[in-house]
Tab-separated table of C-alpha atoms and ligand atoms in Angstrom:
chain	number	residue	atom	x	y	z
A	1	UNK	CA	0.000	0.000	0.000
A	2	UNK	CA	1.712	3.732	-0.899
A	3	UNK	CA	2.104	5.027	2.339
A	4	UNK	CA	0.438	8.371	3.209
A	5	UNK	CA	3.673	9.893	2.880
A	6	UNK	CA	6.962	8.378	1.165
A	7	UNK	CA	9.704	9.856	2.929
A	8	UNK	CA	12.929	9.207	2.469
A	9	UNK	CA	13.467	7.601	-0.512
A	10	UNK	CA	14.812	10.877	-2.447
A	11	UNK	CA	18.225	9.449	-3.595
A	12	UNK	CA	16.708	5.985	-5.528
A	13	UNK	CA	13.883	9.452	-7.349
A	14	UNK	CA	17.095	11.524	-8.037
A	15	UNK	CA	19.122	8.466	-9.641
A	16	UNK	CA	15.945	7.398	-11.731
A	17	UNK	CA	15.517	11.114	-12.574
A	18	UNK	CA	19.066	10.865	-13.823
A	19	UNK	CA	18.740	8.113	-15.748
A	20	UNK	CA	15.349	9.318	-18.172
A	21	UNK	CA	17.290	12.169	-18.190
A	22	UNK	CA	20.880	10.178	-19.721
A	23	UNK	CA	18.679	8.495	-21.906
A	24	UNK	CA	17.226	11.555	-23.610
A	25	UNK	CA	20.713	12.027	-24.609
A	26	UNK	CA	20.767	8.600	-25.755
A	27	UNK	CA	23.138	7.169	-22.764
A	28	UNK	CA	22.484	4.812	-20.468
A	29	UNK	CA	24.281	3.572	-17.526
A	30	UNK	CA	22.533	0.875	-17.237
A	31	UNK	CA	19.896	-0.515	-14.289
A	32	UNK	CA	19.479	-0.397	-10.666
A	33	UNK	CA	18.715	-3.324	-8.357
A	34	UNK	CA	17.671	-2.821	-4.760
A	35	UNK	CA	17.862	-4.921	-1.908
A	36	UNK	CA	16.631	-4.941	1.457
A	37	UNK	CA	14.832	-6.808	4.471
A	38	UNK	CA	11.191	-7.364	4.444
A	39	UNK	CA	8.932	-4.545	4.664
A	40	UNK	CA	11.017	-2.383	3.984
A	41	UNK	CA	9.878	-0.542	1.488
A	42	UNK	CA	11.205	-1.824	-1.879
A	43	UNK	CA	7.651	-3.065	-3.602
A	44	UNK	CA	6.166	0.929	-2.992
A	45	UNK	CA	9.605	2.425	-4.402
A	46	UNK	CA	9.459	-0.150	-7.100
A	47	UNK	CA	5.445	1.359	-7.951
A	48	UNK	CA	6.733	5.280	-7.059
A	49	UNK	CA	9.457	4.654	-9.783
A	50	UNK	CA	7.927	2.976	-12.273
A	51	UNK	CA	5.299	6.075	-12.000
A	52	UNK	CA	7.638	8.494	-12.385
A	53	UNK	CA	9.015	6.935	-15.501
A	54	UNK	CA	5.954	6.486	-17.084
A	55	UNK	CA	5.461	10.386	-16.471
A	56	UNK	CA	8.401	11.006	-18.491
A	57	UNK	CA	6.820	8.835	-21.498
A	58	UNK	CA	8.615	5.355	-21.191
A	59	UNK	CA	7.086	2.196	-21.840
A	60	UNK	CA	7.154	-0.545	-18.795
A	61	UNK	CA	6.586	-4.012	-17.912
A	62	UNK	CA	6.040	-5.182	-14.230
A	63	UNK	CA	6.831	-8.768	-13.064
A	64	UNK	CA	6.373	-10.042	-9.887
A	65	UNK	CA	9.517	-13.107	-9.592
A	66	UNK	CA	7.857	-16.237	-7.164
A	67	UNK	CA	9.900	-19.611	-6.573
A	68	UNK	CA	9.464	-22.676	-7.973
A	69	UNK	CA	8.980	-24.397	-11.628
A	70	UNK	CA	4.866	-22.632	-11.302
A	71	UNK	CA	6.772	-19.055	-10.914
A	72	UNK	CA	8.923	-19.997	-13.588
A	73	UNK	CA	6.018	-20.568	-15.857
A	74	UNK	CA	4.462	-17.297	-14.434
A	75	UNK	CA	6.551	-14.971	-14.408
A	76	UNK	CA	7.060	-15.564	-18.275
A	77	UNK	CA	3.507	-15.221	-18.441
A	78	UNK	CA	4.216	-11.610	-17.204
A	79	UNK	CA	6.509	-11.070	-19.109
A	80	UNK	CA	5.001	-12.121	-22.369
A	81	UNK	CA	1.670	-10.203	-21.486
A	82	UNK	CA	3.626	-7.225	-20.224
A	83	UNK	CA	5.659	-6.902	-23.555
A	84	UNK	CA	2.669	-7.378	-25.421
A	85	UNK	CA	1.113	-4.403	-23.481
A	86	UNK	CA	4.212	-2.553	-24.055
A	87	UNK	CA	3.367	-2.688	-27.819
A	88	UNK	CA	-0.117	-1.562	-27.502
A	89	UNK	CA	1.272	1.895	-26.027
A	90	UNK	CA	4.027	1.604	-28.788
A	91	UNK	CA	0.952	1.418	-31.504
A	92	UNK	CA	0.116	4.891	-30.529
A	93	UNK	CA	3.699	6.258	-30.925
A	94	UNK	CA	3.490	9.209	-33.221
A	95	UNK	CA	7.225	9.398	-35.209
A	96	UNK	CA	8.684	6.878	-36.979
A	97	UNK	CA	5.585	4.687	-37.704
A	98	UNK	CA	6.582	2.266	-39.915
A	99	UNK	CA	9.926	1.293	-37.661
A	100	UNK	CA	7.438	1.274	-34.964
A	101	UNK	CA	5.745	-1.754	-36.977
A	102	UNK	CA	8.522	-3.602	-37.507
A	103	UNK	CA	8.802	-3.097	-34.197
A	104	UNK	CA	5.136	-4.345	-32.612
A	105	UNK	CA	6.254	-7.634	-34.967
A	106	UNK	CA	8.984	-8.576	-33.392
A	107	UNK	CA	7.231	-7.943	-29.535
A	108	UNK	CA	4.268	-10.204	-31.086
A	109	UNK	CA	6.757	-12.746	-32.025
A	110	UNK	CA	8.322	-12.084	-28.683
A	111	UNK	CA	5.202	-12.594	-26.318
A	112	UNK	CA	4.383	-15.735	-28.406
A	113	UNK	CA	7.139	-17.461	-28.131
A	114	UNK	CA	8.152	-16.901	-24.495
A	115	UNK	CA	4.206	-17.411	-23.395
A	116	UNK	CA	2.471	-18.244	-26.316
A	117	UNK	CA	0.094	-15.191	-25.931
A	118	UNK	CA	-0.973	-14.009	-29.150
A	119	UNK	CA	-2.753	-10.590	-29.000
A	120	UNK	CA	-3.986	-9.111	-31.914
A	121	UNK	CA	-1.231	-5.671	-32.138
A	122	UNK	CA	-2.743	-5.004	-36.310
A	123	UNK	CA	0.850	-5.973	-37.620
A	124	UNK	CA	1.791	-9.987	-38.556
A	125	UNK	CA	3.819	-11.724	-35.749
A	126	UNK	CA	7.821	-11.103	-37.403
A	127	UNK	CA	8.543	-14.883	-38.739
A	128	UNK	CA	12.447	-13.957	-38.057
A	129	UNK	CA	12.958	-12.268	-35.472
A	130	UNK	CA	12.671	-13.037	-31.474
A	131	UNK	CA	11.392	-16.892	-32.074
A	132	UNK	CA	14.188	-19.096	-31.346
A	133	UNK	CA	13.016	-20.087	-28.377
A	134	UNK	CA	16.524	-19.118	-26.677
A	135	UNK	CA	15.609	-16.338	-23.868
A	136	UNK	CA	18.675	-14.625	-24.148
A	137	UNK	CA	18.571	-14.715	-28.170
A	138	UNK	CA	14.542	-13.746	-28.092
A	139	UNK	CA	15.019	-10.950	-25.786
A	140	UNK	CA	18.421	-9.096	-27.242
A	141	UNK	CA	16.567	-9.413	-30.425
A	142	UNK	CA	13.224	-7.887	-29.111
A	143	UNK	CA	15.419	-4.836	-27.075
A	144	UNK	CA	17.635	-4.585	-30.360
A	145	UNK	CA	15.045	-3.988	-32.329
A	146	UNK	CA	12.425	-1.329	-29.809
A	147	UNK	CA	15.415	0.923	-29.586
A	148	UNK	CA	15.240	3.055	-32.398
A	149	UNK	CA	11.488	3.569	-32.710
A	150	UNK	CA	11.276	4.334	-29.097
A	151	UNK	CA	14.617	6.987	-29.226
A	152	UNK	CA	12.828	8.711	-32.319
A	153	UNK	CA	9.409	8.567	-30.107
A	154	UNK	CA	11.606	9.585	-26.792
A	155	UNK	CA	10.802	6.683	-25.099
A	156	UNK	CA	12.595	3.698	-23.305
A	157	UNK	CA	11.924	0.152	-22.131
A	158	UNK	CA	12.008	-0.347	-18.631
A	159	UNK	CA	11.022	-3.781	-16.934
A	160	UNK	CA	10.553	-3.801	-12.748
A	161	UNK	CA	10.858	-6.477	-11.242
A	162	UNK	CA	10.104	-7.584	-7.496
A	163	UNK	CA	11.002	-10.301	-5.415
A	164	UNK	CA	13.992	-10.543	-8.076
A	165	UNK	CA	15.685	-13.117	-5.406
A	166	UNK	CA	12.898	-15.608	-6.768
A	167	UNK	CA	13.799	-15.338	-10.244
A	168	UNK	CA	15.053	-18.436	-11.944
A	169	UNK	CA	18.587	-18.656	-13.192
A	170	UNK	CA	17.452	-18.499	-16.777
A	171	UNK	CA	15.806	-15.634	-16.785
A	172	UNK	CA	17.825	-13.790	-14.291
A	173	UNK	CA	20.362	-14.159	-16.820
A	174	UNK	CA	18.916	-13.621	-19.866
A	175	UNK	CA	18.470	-9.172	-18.131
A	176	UNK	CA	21.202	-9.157	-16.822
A	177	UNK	CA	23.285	-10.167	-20.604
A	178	UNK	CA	20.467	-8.111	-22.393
A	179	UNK	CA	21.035	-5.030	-19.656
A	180	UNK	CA	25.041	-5.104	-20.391
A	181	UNK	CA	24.224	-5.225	-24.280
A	182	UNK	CA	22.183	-2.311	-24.177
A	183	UNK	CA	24.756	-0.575	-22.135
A	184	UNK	CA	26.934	-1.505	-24.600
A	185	UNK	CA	24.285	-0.371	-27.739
A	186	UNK	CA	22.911	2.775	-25.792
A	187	UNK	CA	19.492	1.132	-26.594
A	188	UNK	CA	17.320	2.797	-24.008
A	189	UNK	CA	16.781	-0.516	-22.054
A	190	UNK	CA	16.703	-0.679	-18.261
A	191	UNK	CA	16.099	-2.810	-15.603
A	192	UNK	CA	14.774	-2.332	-12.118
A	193	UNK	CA	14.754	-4.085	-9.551
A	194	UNK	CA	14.043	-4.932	-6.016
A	195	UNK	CA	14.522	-8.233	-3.702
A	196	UNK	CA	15.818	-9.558	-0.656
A	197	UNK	CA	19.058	-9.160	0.700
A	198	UNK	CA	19.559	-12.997	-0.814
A	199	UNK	CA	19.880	-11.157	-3.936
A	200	UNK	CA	23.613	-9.475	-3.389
A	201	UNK	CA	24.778	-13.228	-3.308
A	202	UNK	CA	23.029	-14.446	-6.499
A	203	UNK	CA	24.227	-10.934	-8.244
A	204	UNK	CA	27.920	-11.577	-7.224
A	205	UNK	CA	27.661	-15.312	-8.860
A	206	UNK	CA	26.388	-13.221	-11.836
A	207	UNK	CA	29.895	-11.830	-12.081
A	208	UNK	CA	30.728	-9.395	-14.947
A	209	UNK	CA	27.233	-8.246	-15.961
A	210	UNK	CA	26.247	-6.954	-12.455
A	211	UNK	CA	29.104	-3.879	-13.651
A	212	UNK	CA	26.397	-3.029	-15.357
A	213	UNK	CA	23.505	-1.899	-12.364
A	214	UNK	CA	23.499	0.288	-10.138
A	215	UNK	CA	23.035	-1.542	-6.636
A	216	UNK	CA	21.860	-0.031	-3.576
A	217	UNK	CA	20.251	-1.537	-0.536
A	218	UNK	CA	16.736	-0.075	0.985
A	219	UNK	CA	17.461	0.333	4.497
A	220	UNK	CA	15.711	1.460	7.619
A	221	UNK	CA	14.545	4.783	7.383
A	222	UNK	CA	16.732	7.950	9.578
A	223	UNK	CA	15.439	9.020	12.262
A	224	UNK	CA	13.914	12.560	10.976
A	225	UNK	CA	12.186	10.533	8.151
A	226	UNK	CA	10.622	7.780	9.903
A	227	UNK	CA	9.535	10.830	12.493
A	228	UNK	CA	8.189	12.430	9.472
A	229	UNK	CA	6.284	9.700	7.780
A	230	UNK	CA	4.284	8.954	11.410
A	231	UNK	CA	3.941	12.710	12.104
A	232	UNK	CA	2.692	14.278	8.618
A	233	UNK	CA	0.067	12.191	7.913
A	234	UNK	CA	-1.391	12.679	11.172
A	235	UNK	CA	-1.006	16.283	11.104
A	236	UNK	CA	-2.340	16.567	8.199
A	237	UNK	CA	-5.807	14.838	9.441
A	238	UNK	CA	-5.737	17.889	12.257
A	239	UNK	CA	-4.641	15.720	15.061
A	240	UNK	CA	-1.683	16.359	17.535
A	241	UNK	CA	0.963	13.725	18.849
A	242	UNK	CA	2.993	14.687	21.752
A	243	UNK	CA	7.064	14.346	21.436
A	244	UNK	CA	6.864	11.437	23.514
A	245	UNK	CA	4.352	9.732	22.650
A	246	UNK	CA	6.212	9.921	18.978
A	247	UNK	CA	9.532	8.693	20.520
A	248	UNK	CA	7.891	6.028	21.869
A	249	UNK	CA	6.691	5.090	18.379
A	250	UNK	CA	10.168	5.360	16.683
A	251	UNK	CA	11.314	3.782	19.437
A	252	UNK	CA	9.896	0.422	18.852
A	253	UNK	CA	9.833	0.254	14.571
A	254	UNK	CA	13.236	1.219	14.339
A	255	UNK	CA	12.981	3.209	11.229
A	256	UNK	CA	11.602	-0.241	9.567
A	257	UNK	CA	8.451	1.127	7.357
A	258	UNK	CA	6.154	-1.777	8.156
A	259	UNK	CA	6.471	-1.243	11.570
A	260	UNK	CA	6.163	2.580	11.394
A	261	UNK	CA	2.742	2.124	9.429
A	262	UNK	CA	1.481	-0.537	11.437
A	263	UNK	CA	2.081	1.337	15.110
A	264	UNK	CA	1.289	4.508	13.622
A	265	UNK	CA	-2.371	2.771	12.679
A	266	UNK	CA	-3.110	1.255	15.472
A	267	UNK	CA	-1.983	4.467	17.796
A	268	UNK	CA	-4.928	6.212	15.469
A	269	UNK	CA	-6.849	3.282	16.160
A	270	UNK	CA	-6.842	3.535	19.581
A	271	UNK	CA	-6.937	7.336	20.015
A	272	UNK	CA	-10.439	8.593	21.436
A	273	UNK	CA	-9.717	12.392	19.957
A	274	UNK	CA	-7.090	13.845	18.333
A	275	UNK	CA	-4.512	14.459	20.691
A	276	UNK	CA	-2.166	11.762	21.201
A	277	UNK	CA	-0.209	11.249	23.924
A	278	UNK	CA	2.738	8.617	25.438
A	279	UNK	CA	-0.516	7.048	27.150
A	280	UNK	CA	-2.037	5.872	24.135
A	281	UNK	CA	1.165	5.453	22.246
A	282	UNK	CA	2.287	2.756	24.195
A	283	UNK	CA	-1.217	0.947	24.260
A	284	UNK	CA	-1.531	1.655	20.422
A	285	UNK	CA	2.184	-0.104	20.346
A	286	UNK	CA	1.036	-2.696	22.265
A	287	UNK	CA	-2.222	-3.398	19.435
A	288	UNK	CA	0.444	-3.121	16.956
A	289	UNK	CA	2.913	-5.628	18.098
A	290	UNK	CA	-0.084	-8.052	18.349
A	291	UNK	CA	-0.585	-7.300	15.611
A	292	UNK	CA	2.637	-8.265	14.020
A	293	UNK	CA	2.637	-11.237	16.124
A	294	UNK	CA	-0.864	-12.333	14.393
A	295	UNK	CA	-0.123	-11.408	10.745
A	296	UNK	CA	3.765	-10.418	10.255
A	297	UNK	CA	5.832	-12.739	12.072
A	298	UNK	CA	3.994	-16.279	11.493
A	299	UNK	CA	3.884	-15.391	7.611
A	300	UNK	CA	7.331	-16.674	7.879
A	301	UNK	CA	7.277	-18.834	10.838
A	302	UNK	CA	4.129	-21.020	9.725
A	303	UNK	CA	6.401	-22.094	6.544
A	304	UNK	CA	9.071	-23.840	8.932
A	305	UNK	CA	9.314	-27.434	9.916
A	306	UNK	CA	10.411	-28.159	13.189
A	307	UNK	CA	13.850	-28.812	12.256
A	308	UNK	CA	13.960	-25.297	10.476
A	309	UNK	CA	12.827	-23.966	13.940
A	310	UNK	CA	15.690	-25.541	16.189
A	311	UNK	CA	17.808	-24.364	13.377
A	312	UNK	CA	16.346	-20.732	13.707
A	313	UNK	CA	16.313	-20.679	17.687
A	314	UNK	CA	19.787	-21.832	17.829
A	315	UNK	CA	20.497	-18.954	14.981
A	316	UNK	CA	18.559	-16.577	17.565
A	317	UNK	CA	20.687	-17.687	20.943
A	318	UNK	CA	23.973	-17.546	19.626
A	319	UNK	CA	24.171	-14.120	17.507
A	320	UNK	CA	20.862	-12.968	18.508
A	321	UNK	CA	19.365	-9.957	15.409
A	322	UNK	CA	22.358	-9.528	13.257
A	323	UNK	CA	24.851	-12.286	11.973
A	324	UNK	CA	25.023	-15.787	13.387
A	325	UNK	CA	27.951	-18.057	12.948
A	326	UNK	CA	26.876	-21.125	10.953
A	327	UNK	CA	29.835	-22.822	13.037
A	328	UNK	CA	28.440	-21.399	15.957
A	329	UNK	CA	24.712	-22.746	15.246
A	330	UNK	CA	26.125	-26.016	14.925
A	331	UNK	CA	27.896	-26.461	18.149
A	332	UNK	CA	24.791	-25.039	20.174
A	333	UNK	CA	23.321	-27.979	18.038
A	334	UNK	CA	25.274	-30.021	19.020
A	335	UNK	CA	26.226	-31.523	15.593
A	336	UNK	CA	28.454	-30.399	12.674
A	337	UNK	CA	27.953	-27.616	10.620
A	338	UNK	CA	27.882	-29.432	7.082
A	339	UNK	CA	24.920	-31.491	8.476
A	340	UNK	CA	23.020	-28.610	9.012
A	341	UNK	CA	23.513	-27.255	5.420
A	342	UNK	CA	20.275	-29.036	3.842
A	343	UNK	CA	18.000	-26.872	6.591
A	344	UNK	CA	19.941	-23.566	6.153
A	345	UNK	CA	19.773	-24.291	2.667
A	346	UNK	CA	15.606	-24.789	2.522
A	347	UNK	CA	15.346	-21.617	5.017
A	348	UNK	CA	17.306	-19.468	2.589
A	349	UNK	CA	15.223	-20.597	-0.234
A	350	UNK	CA	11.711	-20.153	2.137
A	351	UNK	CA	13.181	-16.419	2.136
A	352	UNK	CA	13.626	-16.351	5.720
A	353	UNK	CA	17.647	-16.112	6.272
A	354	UNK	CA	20.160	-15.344	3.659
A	355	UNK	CA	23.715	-15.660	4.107
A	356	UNK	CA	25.741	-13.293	2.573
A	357	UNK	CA	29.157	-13.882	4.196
A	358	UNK	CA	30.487	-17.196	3.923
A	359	UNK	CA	29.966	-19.238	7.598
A	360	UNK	CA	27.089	-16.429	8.108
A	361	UNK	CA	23.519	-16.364	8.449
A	362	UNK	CA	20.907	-13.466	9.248
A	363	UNK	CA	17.100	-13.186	9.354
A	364	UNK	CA	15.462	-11.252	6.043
A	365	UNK	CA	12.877	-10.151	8.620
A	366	UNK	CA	13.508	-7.115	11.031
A	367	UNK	CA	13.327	-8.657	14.533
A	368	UNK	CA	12.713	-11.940	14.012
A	369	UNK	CA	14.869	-12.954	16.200
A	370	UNK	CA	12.495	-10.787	19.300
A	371	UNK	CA	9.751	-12.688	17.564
A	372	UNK	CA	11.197	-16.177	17.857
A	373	UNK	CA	12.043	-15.413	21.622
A	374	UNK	CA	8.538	-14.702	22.399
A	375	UNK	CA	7.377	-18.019	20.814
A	376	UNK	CA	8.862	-20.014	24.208
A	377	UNK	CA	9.048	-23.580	22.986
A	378	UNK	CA	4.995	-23.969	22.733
A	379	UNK	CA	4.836	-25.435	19.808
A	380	UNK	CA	8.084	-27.738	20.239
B	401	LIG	N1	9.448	5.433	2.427
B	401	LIG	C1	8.388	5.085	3.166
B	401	LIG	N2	7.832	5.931	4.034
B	401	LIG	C2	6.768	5.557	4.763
B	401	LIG	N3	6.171	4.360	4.700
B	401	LIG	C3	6.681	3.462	3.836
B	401	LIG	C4	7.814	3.776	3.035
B	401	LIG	N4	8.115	2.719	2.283
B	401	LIG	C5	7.216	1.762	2.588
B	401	LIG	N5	6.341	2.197	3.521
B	401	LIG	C6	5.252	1.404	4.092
B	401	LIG	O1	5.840	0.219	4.634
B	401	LIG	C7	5.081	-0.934	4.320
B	401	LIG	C8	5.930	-1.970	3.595
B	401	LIG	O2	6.279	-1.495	2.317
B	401	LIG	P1	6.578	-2.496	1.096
B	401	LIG	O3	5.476	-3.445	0.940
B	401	LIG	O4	6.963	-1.657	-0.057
B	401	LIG	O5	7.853	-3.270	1.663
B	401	LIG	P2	8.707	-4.405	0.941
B	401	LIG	O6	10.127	-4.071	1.191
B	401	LIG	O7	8.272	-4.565	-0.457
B	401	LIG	O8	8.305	-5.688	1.793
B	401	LIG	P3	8.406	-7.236	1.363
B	401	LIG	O9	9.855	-7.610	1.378
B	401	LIG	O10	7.629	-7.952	2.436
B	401	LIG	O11	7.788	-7.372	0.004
B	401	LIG	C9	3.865	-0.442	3.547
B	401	LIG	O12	2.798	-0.303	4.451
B	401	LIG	C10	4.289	0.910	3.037
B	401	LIG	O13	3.191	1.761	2.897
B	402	LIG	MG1	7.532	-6.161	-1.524
């Protein structure tokens, strides 16, 4: 959900404003990824940019990546639909028509042979170009030949793409080659994208075409911001909060955006009137974390088997919220470390720890590790 106010996020607006503005001049610099914990805020950046570069007349595609062979067969779904769309606003281009045809052929090629969704875009489906059936081949071959009709039309191709840590290999590749050819080509062809901190790991196995994106990491928000997105909104609706009662609210989220939103709701919740004070703070943080416990925290914690669990309370009592020794786990475990690698390896793929030193893990969720103290052995 966009957030009443998006604070803080200026930087990730300025380099996006950067890049439609490179492009113009025909550059690009290629495409930014983002990474971060849950909650976070990278799916509502994701949305704000992808806005603000269809303001300044690009053409995009959103995919949403999800694990498994039946996200594999999705996501292409996406992305055949989502290219198919792309031509529809390409149809109304007004410079440049007939390379725009040739154009809308080879995206109907395209979307039928990565999906097999034929739309009807009023041109024949190219019989040469983007069919092979080879990802990589299809989509250099769709990006090669978009770039000049959407230059003349100044436009660009951008595709976003979230949860980008659940992307198969294939296709994960298949941007990231077509990314560093357009870098290459100046073809106005970017990709961004968001995904769990699991992501910097996969990108470094990715080697030499990560040089060309941009990679930043969506953190917790400063202290002024996360004040102001709790503050403005309520300000806004005429209603007062006391310093304290505001402190006590930072306090507890940390800066992390799902927990500002979720304490600042249930604080209005809670309020009888308008004025808010540390009283009704704290109770409101108390509805909140509840909350959390309810509808955040077992999200994750429902998916485990009770293996996964020892692994993750052992994770939790020897390094506690930020890295945990994998050696480490295994001694309180009493076993050895390499027997423990099939769980760590299913909890990293569940989305719920990532490991991005070697003999490290950490939680993808911000205080999991309070969470998984407050679940005393009940269910053990
Ligand atoms: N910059 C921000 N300022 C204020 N609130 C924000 C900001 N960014 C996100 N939020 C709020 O935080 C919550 C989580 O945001 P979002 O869904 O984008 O996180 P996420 O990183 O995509 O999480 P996940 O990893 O679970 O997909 C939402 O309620 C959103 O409105
Ligand atoms: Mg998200």
């Amino acid at each position: 959900m966009r957030p009443p106010e998006l604070v803080g996020r200026q930087s990730e607006v300025d380099f996006v404003n950067l890049m439609i503005a490179k492009s113009t001049q025909r550059r690009n610099d290629g495409g930014l990824i983002m990474y971060g914990l849950r909650g976070v805020g990278k799916t509502v950046l994701l949305n704000e940019l992808q806005q603000l570069v269809g303001r300044a007349g690009w053409v995009t595609v959103q995919l949403e990546a999800r694990p498994g062979q039946s996200g594999r067969l999705a996501v292409r779904q996406s992305l055949g639909r989502g290219i198919a769309m792309a031509g529809r606003q390409m149809a109304r281009f007004r410079s440049a028509v007939e390379e725009v045809k040739t154009a809308i052929s080879t995206i109907s090629a395209f979307s039928f042979t990565v999906a097999g969704v034929s739309m009807n875009l009023g041109v024949d489906r190219s019989d040469h170009r983007a069919n092979s059936g080879l990802l990589e081949v299809d989509l250099e071959e769709l990006v090669a030949d978009l770039a000049e009709p959407l230059r003349k039309n100044n436009s660009a191709l951008a595709i976003f793409v979230d949860e980008m840590q659940d992307l198969d290999v294939d296709l994960l590749t298949a941007l990231l080659a077509v990314q560093h050819r357009a870098v290459q080509s100046d073809w106005p062809f970017f990709i961004i994208g968001a995904g769990l901190s699991t992501l910097r790991r996969t990108l470094a196995e990715a080697r030499s075409y990560v040089e060309r994106f941009t990679i930043r990491e969506v953190g917790a928000l400063p202290d002024e911001e996360a004040r102001a997105a709790v503050r403005n909104p309520a300000t806004a609706l005429g209603a007062k909060i006391s310093d304290d009662a505001l402190e006590a609210i930072l306090g507890e989220a940390q800066g992390y955006p799902f927990f500002l939103q979720t304490f600042g709701k249930a604080v209005w919740d809670i309020a009888p009137d308008r004025n808010i004070d540390r009283e009704i703070a704290v109770a409101g943080i108390a509805e909140g974390n509840a909350d959390l416990d309810q509808n955040f925290f077992p999200a994750r914690w429902d998916r485990t088997t009770p293996g996964e669990r020892q692994y993750l309370r052992a994770m939790v009592d020897v390094g506690g919220g930020d890295m945990a020794s994998t050696s480490a786990i295994a001694e309180q475990l009493g076993t050895a470390a390499t027997s423990l690698s099939p769980v760590r390896q299913s909890l990293i793929e569940k989305g719920i720890i990532y490991a991005e030193r070697r003999g490290y893990v950490s939680f993808t969720v911000p205080n999991m590790d309070r969470f998984i103290r407050r679940q005393a052995d009940t269910d053990e």
